[in-house]
Coordinates of C-alpha atoms and ligand atoms in Angstrom, one line a residue:
M1096 CA -3.4 -43.4 -4.1
P1097 CA -6.4 -41.7 -2.5
R1098 CA -10.0 -42.0 -4.6
P1099 CA -10.5 -40.5 -7.5
L1100 CA -13.3 -38.4 -6.3
V1101 CA -12.2 -35.4 -6.2
A1102 CA -14.3 -31.6 -5.4
T1103 CA -12.2 -28.4 -7.8
I1104 CA -13.0 -25.3 -6.7
D1105 CA -12.6 -22.1 -8.8
I1106 CA -11.8 -19.5 -6.8
S1107 CA -12.3 -17.3 -10.4
A1108 CA -15.7 -18.4 -10.1
L1109 CA -16.3 -17.1 -7.3
Q1110 CA -14.7 -13.7 -7.6
H1111 CA -16.9 -13.3 -10.9
N1112 CA -20.0 -14.4 -8.9
L1113 CA -19.4 -11.8 -6.7
R1114 CA -19.2 -9.6 -9.2
I1115 CA -22.9 -10.6 -10.5
A1116 CA -24.3 -10.0 -6.8
K1117 CA -22.4 -6.4 -6.6
S1118 CA -23.8 -5.5 -10.1
H1119 CA -27.2 -6.6 -9.0
A1120 CA -27.2 -4.3 -5.3
L1121 CA -26.7 -1.1 -7.2
D1122 CA -25.2 0.8 -4.0
A1123 CA -25.6 -2.1 -1.8
K1124 CA -22.9 -3.3 0.7
I1125 CA -22.2 -7.2 0.4
W1126 CA -22.2 -9.9 2.6
A1127 CA -20.8 -13.1 1.5
V1128 CA -22.5 -15.5 3.2
V1129 CA -20.2 -18.4 4.3
K1130 CA -21.8 -20.4 6.4
A1131 CA -21.7 -24.5 6.4
N1132 CA -17.9 -24.3 5.2
A1133 CA -18.6 -21.9 2.4
Y1134 CA -21.9 -24.1 1.3
G1135 CA -19.3 -27.1 0.9
H1136 CA -16.4 -24.9 -0.6
G1137 CA -14.4 -24.5 2.5
L1138 CA -13.7 -21.1 4.5
E1139 CA -10.3 -20.5 3.2
R1140 CA -11.6 -20.5 -0.5
G1141 CA -14.6 -18.4 0.8
I1142 CA -12.1 -15.7 2.2
R1143 CA -9.6 -16.2 -1.1
G1144 CA -13.0 -15.8 -2.9
F1145 CA -14.7 -13.5 -1.4
A1146 CA -12.0 -11.0 -0.5
E1147 CA -14.0 -7.6 -2.3
A1148 CA -17.2 -8.3 -0.3
D1149 CA -17.7 -5.9 2.4
G1150 CA -18.3 -8.8 5.1
L1151 CA -18.8 -12.2 5.4
A1152 CA -21.8 -13.7 7.3
L1153 CA -22.5 -17.2 9.2
I1154 CA -23.9 -18.9 11.4
E1155 CA -21.2 -20.9 13.1
P1156 CA -19.3 -18.9 16.1
E1157 CA -16.7 -21.2 15.8
N1158 CA -16.3 -20.7 12.3
A1159 CA -15.9 -17.1 12.6
L1160 CA -13.2 -17.1 15.0
R1161 CA -11.6 -18.9 12.6
L1162 CA -11.9 -17.0 9.8
R1163 CA -10.3 -14.3 12.2
E1164 CA -7.1 -16.6 12.5
L1165 CA -7.5 -17.4 8.5
G1166 CA -6.6 -13.5 8.4
W1167 CA -9.9 -12.2 7.5
Q1168 CA -10.1 -8.0 8.7
K1169 CA -13.5 -7.2 7.5
P1170 CA -16.7 -7.4 9.1
I1171 CA -18.0 -10.8 10.3
L1172 CA -22.0 -11.2 10.8
L1173 CA -23.4 -14.0 12.9
L1174 CA -26.7 -14.7 11.3
E1175 CA -28.3 -16.0 13.9
G1176 CA -26.6 -14.4 16.8
I1177 CA -25.6 -16.1 19.6
F1178 CA -26.6 -19.6 21.0
D1179 CA -25.8 -19.1 24.2
A1180 CA -24.6 -16.0 26.6
A1181 CA -20.9 -17.7 26.6
D1182 CA -20.8 -17.2 23.0
L1183 CA -20.0 -13.3 23.6
E1184 CA -16.3 -14.3 24.1
T1185 CA -16.4 -15.1 20.8
V1186 CA -18.0 -12.2 20.0
V1187 CA -15.6 -10.1 21.6
R1188 CA -12.6 -12.1 20.8
A1189 CA -13.5 -12.3 17.2
R1190 CA -15.3 -8.9 17.1
L1191 CA -18.5 -10.0 15.5
E1192 CA -21.8 -8.2 14.5
F1193 CA -24.5 -10.3 15.5
A1194 CA -28.4 -11.1 14.5
I1195 CA -30.4 -10.5 17.8
H1196 CA -33.9 -12.7 16.9
C1197 CA -35.2 -12.9 20.6
I1198 CA -35.9 -11.4 23.8
E1199 CA -33.3 -14.0 25.5
Q1200 CA -30.3 -12.8 23.5
I1201 CA -31.2 -9.2 24.9
V1202 CA -31.5 -10.4 27.6
W1203 CA -27.8 -12.2 27.9
L1204 CA -26.1 -9.1 26.6
E1205 CA -27.6 -7.2 29.6
R1206 CA -26.9 -9.4 32.0
A1207 CA -23.0 -10.0 30.6
G1208 CA -22.4 -6.2 31.1
L1209 CA -20.0 -6.1 28.6
S1210 CA -18.6 -2.9 27.5
G1211 CA -19.0 -3.1 23.8
P1212 CA -19.6 -1.5 21.5
F1213 CA -21.7 -4.4 19.7
D1214 CA -23.2 -3.6 16.0
V1215 CA -26.3 -5.6 15.9
H1216 CA -28.7 -6.5 13.2
L1217 CA -32.0 -6.9 14.8
K1218 CA -34.3 -9.5 12.9
M1219 CA -38.2 -9.1 12.7
N1220 CA -40.1 -11.8 11.8
S1221 CA -42.1 -10.4 8.9
G1222 CA -44.2 -13.6 8.3
M1223 CA -42.0 -16.2 7.6
N1224 CA -42.3 -17.3 11.1
R1225 CA -38.8 -18.8 11.5
L1226 CA -36.4 -16.3 13.5
G1227 CA -37.4 -13.0 14.5
F1228 CA -39.6 -10.6 16.7
K1229 CA -43.3 -9.7 15.3
P1230 CA -43.6 -6.3 13.8
E1231 CA -45.5 -5.1 16.4
A1232 CA -43.1 -6.3 19.3
Y1233 CA -39.9 -5.1 16.8
R1234 CA -40.0 -1.4 18.1
A1235 CA -40.0 -2.2 22.3
A1236 CA -36.9 -4.7 20.8
Y1237 CA -35.3 -1.9 19.1
Q1238 CA -35.7 1.0 21.9
R1239 CA -34.4 -2.0 24.6
L1240 CA -31.2 -1.9 22.7
R1241 CA -30.9 1.5 22.2
A1242 CA -31.2 1.6 25.8
N1243 CA -28.2 -0.8 26.3
P1244 CA -24.9 1.6 26.1
A1245 CA -22.9 -1.0 24.7
V1246 CA -24.7 -1.5 21.8
R1247 CA -23.0 1.0 18.5
N1248 CA -25.0 0.2 15.4
I1249 CA -28.5 -1.3 14.8
T1250 CA -29.0 -2.9 11.3
L1251 CA -32.7 -3.9 10.6
M1252 CA -32.8 -7.4 9.4
T1253 CA -35.4 -9.4 7.7
H1254 CA -35.3 -12.7 5.6
F1255 CA -37.7 -13.2 2.5
A1256 CA -39.7 -16.8 2.7
N1257 CA -40.5 -16.3 -1.2
A1258 CA -38.2 -14.0 -3.0
D1259 CA -38.0 -16.5 -5.8
D1260 CA -41.7 -16.8 -5.8
P1261 CA -43.3 -13.4 -5.2
L1262 CA -46.8 -14.3 -5.9
N1263 CA -46.7 -17.4 -3.6
P1264 CA -50.2 -17.2 -2.2
G1265 CA -49.0 -18.7 1.0
L1266 CA -46.9 -15.2 1.9
P1267 CA -46.4 -13.0 -1.4
L1268 CA -43.3 -11.1 -1.4
Q1269 CA -45.2 -7.9 -1.3
Q1270 CA -47.0 -8.4 1.7
Q1271 CA -43.5 -9.4 3.8
A1272 CA -42.0 -6.3 2.4
Q1273 CA -44.8 -4.3 3.7
Q1274 CA -45.2 -5.8 7.1
F1275 CA -41.2 -4.9 7.2
E1276 CA -41.4 -1.3 6.3
Q1277 CA -44.4 -0.7 9.0
G1278 CA -42.3 -2.1 11.5
I1279 CA -39.6 0.2 10.7
S1280 CA -41.3 3.1 9.8
G1281 CA -39.4 5.7 11.6
L1282 CA -36.0 4.1 12.0
S1283 CA -33.5 5.7 9.8
E1284 CA -30.7 2.9 10.4
E1285 CA -29.3 0.4 8.0
R1286 CA -31.6 -2.3 6.5
S1287 CA -30.7 -5.6 5.4
V1288 CA -33.2 -7.7 3.9
A1289 CA -31.6 -9.1 0.4
N1290 CA -30.8 -13.0 0.0
S1291 CA -29.7 -14.5 -3.4
A1292 CA -32.7 -14.5 -5.1
A1293 CA -33.5 -11.1 -3.1
D1294 CA -30.5 -9.5 -4.4
L1295 CA -30.8 -11.3 -8.3
M1296 CA -34.4 -10.6 -8.7
H1297 CA -36.0 -7.7 -6.8
P1298 CA -34.0 -4.6 -7.0
E1299 CA -37.1 -2.9 -5.9
L1300 CA -36.4 -4.1 -2.2
K1301 CA -34.8 -1.0 -0.7
S1302 CA -31.5 -2.6 1.1
D1303 CA -28.7 -1.2 2.3
W1304 CA -26.7 -4.2 2.5
V1305 CA -27.4 -7.9 0.0
R1306 CA -26.6 -11.5 2.1
P1307 CA -26.1 -13.5 -0.9
G1308 CA -25.0 -16.6 -0.5
I1309 CA -25.7 -19.4 -3.1
M1310 CA -25.4 -17.9 -6.3
L1311 CA -21.9 -16.9 -5.2
Y1312 CA -21.1 -20.7 -5.8
G1313 CA -22.7 -20.7 -8.9
A1314 CA -26.1 -22.3 -8.6
T1315 CA -29.4 -20.9 -8.7
P1316 CA -31.7 -19.5 -6.2
G1317 CA -34.9 -20.4 -8.4
G1318 CA -36.3 -18.5 -10.5
A1319 CA -34.1 -18.8 -13.3
S1320 CA -31.1 -20.9 -14.4
A1321 CA -27.7 -20.7 -12.7
E1322 CA -26.4 -20.1 -16.5
Q1323 CA -29.2 -17.2 -17.1
F1324 CA -28.1 -15.2 -14.5
G1325 CA -24.4 -15.2 -15.8
L1326 CA -23.3 -17.3 -12.9
K1327 CA -20.5 -19.6 -13.0
P1328 CA -20.4 -23.2 -10.9
A1329 CA -17.6 -22.4 -8.3
M1330 CA -17.6 -26.5 -7.7
T1331 CA -17.2 -29.4 -10.2
L1332 CA -17.2 -32.7 -8.7
T1333 CA -15.4 -35.5 -10.4
S1334 CA -14.8 -38.8 -10.5
K1335 CA -13.5 -42.2 -12.6
I1336 CA -15.3 -45.5 -14.0
I1337 CA -13.9 -47.8 -11.9
G1338 CA -15.9 -51.3 -13.3
I1339 CA -17.4 -52.2 -16.0
Q1340 CA -20.4 -55.0 -16.5
R1341 CA -21.7 -55.9 -19.7
I1342 CA -25.8 -57.3 -18.8
G1343 CA -28.2 -59.3 -20.6
A1344 CA -32.1 -57.9 -20.7
G1345 CA -33.6 -58.7 -17.5
E1346 CA -30.5 -58.6 -15.4
A1347 CA -30.7 -55.8 -12.4
V1348 CA -28.4 -53.7 -10.9
G1349 CA -27.3 -52.7 -7.5
Y1350 CA -28.9 -53.0 -4.3
G1351 CA -32.6 -54.0 -4.2
S1352 CA -32.3 -54.4 -8.1
R1353 CA -34.5 -51.5 -8.8
F1354 CA -33.0 -51.2 -12.1
V1355 CA -33.9 -54.1 -14.8
A1356 CA -32.2 -53.9 -18.0
A1357 CA -34.8 -54.0 -21.2
A1358 CA -31.9 -54.9 -23.4
P1359 CA -28.4 -55.3 -23.5
M1360 CA -26.5 -52.3 -21.7
V1361 CA -23.0 -51.6 -20.7
I1362 CA -22.9 -50.6 -17.2
G1363 CA -20.3 -48.7 -15.6
V1364 CA -19.8 -48.4 -11.7
V1365 CA -18.3 -44.6 -10.7
A1366 CA -16.4 -43.9 -7.6
C1367 CA -18.9 -41.7 -5.8
G1368 CA -22.0 -42.4 -3.2
Y1369 CA -23.6 -41.1 -0.2
A1370 CA -21.1 -41.5 2.0
D1371 CA -19.7 -38.7 -0.7
G1372 CA -22.7 -36.4 -0.3
Y1373 CA -24.3 -37.7 -3.5
P1374 CA -27.8 -38.2 -3.1
R1375 CA -29.3 -41.2 -2.3
H1376 CA -32.4 -40.7 -3.6
A1377 CA -31.5 -39.9 -6.8
P1378 CA -33.5 -42.1 -9.2
N1379 CA -32.3 -44.0 -12.2
G1380 CA -32.0 -41.2 -15.0
T1381 CA -30.2 -38.9 -13.5
P1382 CA -27.6 -37.1 -15.2
V1383 CA -24.2 -37.8 -15.4
L1384 CA -21.0 -36.8 -17.5
V1385 CA -18.6 -39.5 -19.1
D1386 CA -16.3 -39.1 -21.2
G1387 CA -17.7 -35.4 -21.9
A1388 CA -20.9 -37.4 -23.4
R1389 CA -24.2 -37.0 -21.0
T1390 CA -25.9 -40.0 -20.0
T1391 CA -27.8 -41.4 -16.1
T1392 CA -27.3 -43.1 -13.3
V1393 CA -28.6 -46.8 -13.4
G1394 CA -30.1 -48.7 -10.1
R1395 CA -29.6 -47.3 -6.6
V1396 CA -26.9 -45.0 -4.9
S1397 CA -24.7 -47.0 -2.4
M1398 CA -22.6 -46.0 -0.1
D1399 CA -19.3 -45.7 -2.0
M1400 CA -20.9 -46.0 -5.5
F1401 CA -23.6 -45.9 -8.3
S1402 CA -23.8 -46.9 -11.5
V1403 CA -24.2 -45.5 -15.4
D1404 CA -25.5 -46.3 -18.6
L1405 CA -22.0 -46.5 -20.5
T1406 CA -24.6 -48.1 -23.6
N1407 CA -23.9 -44.9 -25.5
V1408 CA -21.2 -43.8 -24.6
Q1409 CA -18.3 -44.4 -27.5
G1410 CA -15.0 -45.4 -25.9
A1411 CA -16.2 -45.7 -22.2
A1412 CA -13.8 -47.6 -19.9
V1413 CA -12.0 -48.3 -16.6
G1414 CA -10.5 -44.6 -16.5
S1415 CA -13.1 -42.6 -17.8
A1416 CA -13.5 -39.2 -16.5
V1417 CA -16.8 -38.5 -14.8
T1418 CA -18.6 -35.3 -13.8
L1419 CA -21.1 -35.1 -10.9
W1420 CA -21.7 -31.7 -11.2
G1421 CA -20.4 -28.4 -12.2
N1422 CA -18.6 -27.5 -15.0
G1423 CA -20.7 -28.7 -17.9
L1424 CA -23.3 -30.4 -15.7
P1425 CA -25.4 -27.7 -13.4
I1426 CA -25.6 -28.9 -9.7
D1427 CA -29.4 -27.7 -10.3
E1428 CA -30.2 -30.5 -12.7
V1429 CA -28.6 -33.0 -10.9
A1430 CA -30.3 -32.0 -7.1
H1431 CA -34.0 -31.1 -9.5
A1432 CA -33.6 -35.1 -10.9
A1433 CA -33.1 -36.0 -7.4
G1434 CA -35.6 -34.0 -5.9
T1435 CA -33.6 -31.3 -4.2
I1436 CA -32.1 -28.2 -4.7
G1437 CA -28.0 -27.6 -5.7
Y1438 CA -27.8 -26.0 -1.6
E1439 CA -28.1 -29.4 -0.2
L1440 CA -25.8 -31.3 -2.4
M1441 CA -23.3 -28.9 -2.2
C1442 CA -23.4 -28.3 1.5
A1443 CA -23.4 -32.1 2.0
L1444 CA -19.6 -33.1 0.5
A1445 CA -18.5 -35.3 2.9
A1446 CA -15.7 -34.8 4.8
R1447 CA -13.7 -37.6 3.3
V1448 CA -14.0 -36.1 -0.6
K1449 CA -10.5 -34.4 -1.3
V1450 CA -11.5 -30.7 -2.3
V1451 CA -8.6 -29.1 -4.5
D1452 CA -7.8 -25.6 -6.3
L1453 CA -8.3 -25.2 -9.8
Ligands
PLP1173 C1 -28.6 -18.6 4.4 C2 -28.5 -16.7 4.1 C3 -28.5 -16.5 3.7 C4 -28.6 -16.5 1.8 O1 -29.4 -17.2 1.0 P1 -29.4 -17.3 -0.5 O2 -30.7 -18.1 -0.9 O3 -27.8 -18.6 -0.5 O4 -28.5 -16.5 -1.0 C5 -29.4 -15.5 3.8 N1 -29.6 -14.4 4.9 C6 -29.5 -15.1 6.0 C7 -30.0 -15.0 7.3 C8 -29.3 -16.9 5.5 O5 -28.9 -17.7 7.2

């Protein structure tokens, strides 16, 4: 028998969340983002969940190939483009669209001398200072791609740093949007600008394509809770209580004895640890459900287990059901308690965790 730790994926939640993304995107087409193994949910489930999307977008060339092997026929986009000239072989084999964010990628494409036709997404660094051409260098990159007979469509692409926090003084959303507009002025090609946060909260941003990721999996990109946006959790991580300890006041729990009981307590041990993707830095007090009742973690998370307070959970016993996140306990709440974001928790789900369909 495997361990009782299971991630259950609700394909209908993926489908539901895609419909929410579409309703916000108005007329824009949708790249459903499936990088990082569909944010931990599995590529094959991404294909089923996002069958109605206009295309799938990801980072990993080998997984793009896998999407084709799994039968995805519609467009596929490499969001960071190719990492090496040799990746062009994958691009051709899997008929991939790809981002162009630096001059080296343009040179690789020219030197390869392939006939294409290639559909590329020319990325502007509109202020985030991660990938892309600065606005003043954008036009030259555009012209150079246009001069390459193998290039067919060029989509105008950028990425926002603060769509979830538009007035961020470090880089207001409006400033980035203006930089982008200036850099592309006079160009009539399609635009691709919006991640989940921009899709949900900034309909004023003109975009022909949106690129939602996190919202499709039922977690929030920020700004409001997933539930307030009408999103449903796609992944529910559950386990069981595998041991119980009754401790007295002054007794400690776990490595480092970081939790000391102030009064007699009942402690439950959950089969789930940091080797499963549960955050080791989750402090005492991180929320957990046991038999549907809300309680909290106590003591350090260890590799294969952590402990919870069962003192006030009536009837809890070895075998009691535990929810780590998902239905009944938003992943964003657990992430917040642990000082991280839902993205990191779902992407970090470890390979040893059994994943099943609802
Ligand atoms: C990951 C990614 C997205 C999706 O972002 P979410 O915040 O998960 O919606 C969109 N665009 C690019 C370029 C990305 O890398």
